[in-house]
GROMACS .gro file of N, CA and C in nm:
model
  132
    1MET      N    1  10.206  17.278   6.810
    1MET     CA    2  10.235  17.164   6.723
    1MET      C    3  10.211  17.207   6.578
    2GLY      N    4  10.308  17.193   6.494
    2GLY     CA    5  10.297  17.237   6.356
    2GLY      C    6  10.208  17.149   6.271
    3ASN      N    7  10.202  17.022   6.302
    3ASN     CA    8  10.122  16.928   6.224
    3ASN      C    9   9.982  16.919   6.284
    4PRO      N   10   9.879  16.965   6.212
    4PRO     CA   11   9.744  16.962   6.269
    4PRO      C   12   9.693  16.820   6.294
    5ARG      N   13   9.754  16.723   6.229
    5ARG     CA   14   9.712  16.584   6.250
    5ARG      C   15   9.783  16.521   6.369
    6GLY      N   16   9.880  16.589   6.426
    6GLY     CA   17   9.943  16.545   6.549
    6GLY      C   18  10.000  16.405   6.547
    7GLY      N   19  10.075  16.370   6.445
    7GLY     CA   20  10.137  16.238   6.441
    7GLY      C   21  10.051  16.131   6.378
    8LEU      N   22   9.939  16.170   6.322
    8LEU     CA   23   9.848  16.073   6.262
    8LEU      C   24   9.916  15.992   6.153
    9ASP      N   25   9.991  16.059   6.067
    9ASP     CA   26  10.060  15.988   5.959
    9ASP      C   27  10.158  15.885   6.015
   10GLU      N   28  10.229  15.923   6.122
   10GLU     CA   29  10.326  15.831   6.182
   10GLU      C   30  10.256  15.709   6.242
   11GLN      N   31  10.141  15.733   6.306
   11GLN     CA   32  10.067  15.622   6.366
   11GLN      C   33  10.014  15.528   6.258
   12ILE      N   34   9.964  15.583   6.149
   12ILE     CA   35   9.915  15.499   6.039
   12ILE      C   36  10.029  15.419   5.979
   13GLU      N   37  10.143  15.483   5.961
   13GLU     CA   38  10.260  15.413   5.907
   13GLU      C   39  10.301  15.298   5.999
   14GLN      N   40  10.298  15.323   6.129
   14GLN     CA   41  10.332  15.219   6.227
   14GLN      C   42  10.235  15.101   6.214
   15LEU      N   43  10.107  15.129   6.199
   15LEU     CA   44  10.007  15.022   6.184
   15LEU      C   45  10.026  14.946   6.053
   16LEU      N   46  10.060  15.018   5.947
   16LEU     CA   47  10.083  14.952   5.818
   16LEU      C   48  10.203  14.858   5.822
   17GLN      N   49  10.295  14.884   5.915
   17GLN     CA   50  10.412  14.797   5.932
   17GLN      C   51  10.383  14.685   6.032
   18CYS      N   52  10.255  14.670   6.069
   18CYS     CA   53  10.210  14.567   6.164
   18CYS      C   54  10.272  14.584   6.302
   19LYS      N   55  10.302  14.709   6.337
   19LYS     CA   56  10.355  14.740   6.470
   19LYS      C   57  10.240  14.796   6.553
   20PRO      N   58  10.215  14.740   6.670
   20PRO     CA   59  10.101  14.787   6.750
   20PRO      C   60  10.123  14.925   6.810
   21LEU      N   61  10.013  14.994   6.834
   21LEU     CA   62  10.016  15.121   6.905
   21LEU      C   63   9.991  15.094   7.052
   22VAL      N   64  10.042  15.180   7.139
   22VAL     CA   65  10.009  15.167   7.281
   22VAL      C   66   9.867  15.220   7.301
   23GLU      N   67   9.803  15.181   7.409
   23GLU     CA   68   9.662  15.214   7.430
   23GLU      C   69   9.630  15.363   7.420
   24PRO      N   70   9.708  15.453   7.483
   24PRO     CA   71   9.675  15.596   7.469
   24PRO      C   72   9.682  15.645   7.324
   25GLU      N   73   9.776  15.593   7.246
   25GLU     CA   74   9.786  15.631   7.105
   25GLU      C   75   9.663  15.582   7.028
   26LEU      N   76   9.621  15.460   7.058
   26LEU     CA   77   9.505  15.402   6.990
   26LEU      C   78   9.378  15.480   7.024
   27LYS      N   79   9.362  15.516   7.150
   27LYS     CA   80   9.245  15.595   7.190
   27LYS      C   81   9.245  15.730   7.120
   28ALA      N   82   9.361  15.796   7.114
   28ALA     CA   83   9.370  15.926   7.048
   28ALA      C   84   9.341  15.912   6.898
   29LEU      N   85   9.389  15.805   6.837
   29LEU     CA   86   9.364  15.781   6.695
   29LEU      C   87   9.215  15.762   6.669
   30CYS      N   88   9.148  15.687   6.755
   30CYS     CA   89   9.003  15.666   6.740
   30CYS      C   90   8.927  15.798   6.758
   31GLU      N   91   8.968  15.879   6.854
   31GLU     CA   92   8.903  16.009   6.875
   31GLU      C   93   8.920  16.099   6.753
   32LYS      N   94   9.040  16.099   6.697
   32LYS     CA   95   9.066  16.181   6.578
   32LYS      C   96   8.982  16.132   6.460
   33ALA      N   97   8.970  16.000   6.446
   33ALA     CA   98   8.888  15.945   6.338
   33ALA      C   99   8.743  15.988   6.354
   34LYS      N  100   8.693  15.986   6.479
   34LYS     CA  101   8.556  16.030   6.503
   34LYS      C  102   8.539  16.178   6.467
   35GLU      N  103   8.637  16.262   6.504
   35GLU     CA  104   8.631  16.404   6.471
   35GLU      C  105   8.624  16.425   6.320
   36ILE      N  106   8.708  16.354   6.248
   36ILE     CA  107   8.713  16.368   6.102
   36ILE      C  108   8.581  16.323   6.040
   37LEU      N  109   8.529  16.209   6.086
   37LEU     CA  110   8.404  16.158   6.030
   37LEU      C  111   8.286  16.249   6.061
   38MET      N  112   8.287  16.316   6.176
   38MET     CA  113   8.178  16.407   6.212
   38MET      C  114   8.175  16.528   6.118
   39GLU      N  115   8.291  16.565   6.064
   39GLU     CA  116   8.299  16.680   5.974
   39GLU      C  117   8.257  16.645   5.831
   40GLU      N  118   8.254  16.518   5.797
   40GLU     CA  119   8.221  16.475   5.661
   40GLU      C  120   8.070  16.483   5.639
   41SER      N  121   8.031  16.546   5.531
   41SER     CA  122   7.888  16.562   5.503
   41SER      C  123   7.822  16.433   5.454
   42ASN      N  124   7.901  16.338   5.405
   42ASN     CA  125   7.843  16.216   5.351
   42ASN      C  126   7.843  16.101   5.451
   43VAL      N  127   7.869  16.128   5.579
   43VAL     CA  128   7.868  16.026   5.684
   43VAL      C  129   7.755  16.059   5.779
   44GLN      N  130   7.669  15.958   5.804
   44GLN     CA  131   7.556  15.981   5.895
   44GLN      C  132   7.576  15.908   6.024
   0.00000   0.00000   0.00000
């Protein structure tokens, strides 16, 4: 996969258009958010 975010931008765009994500997409989005937040030094 060339995009390291794996469709993250597309999922965010879909949510901004008030279009719901299917459950597996939502779970993957939450997991990715957790990964990103774990890497941030200013998040405890």
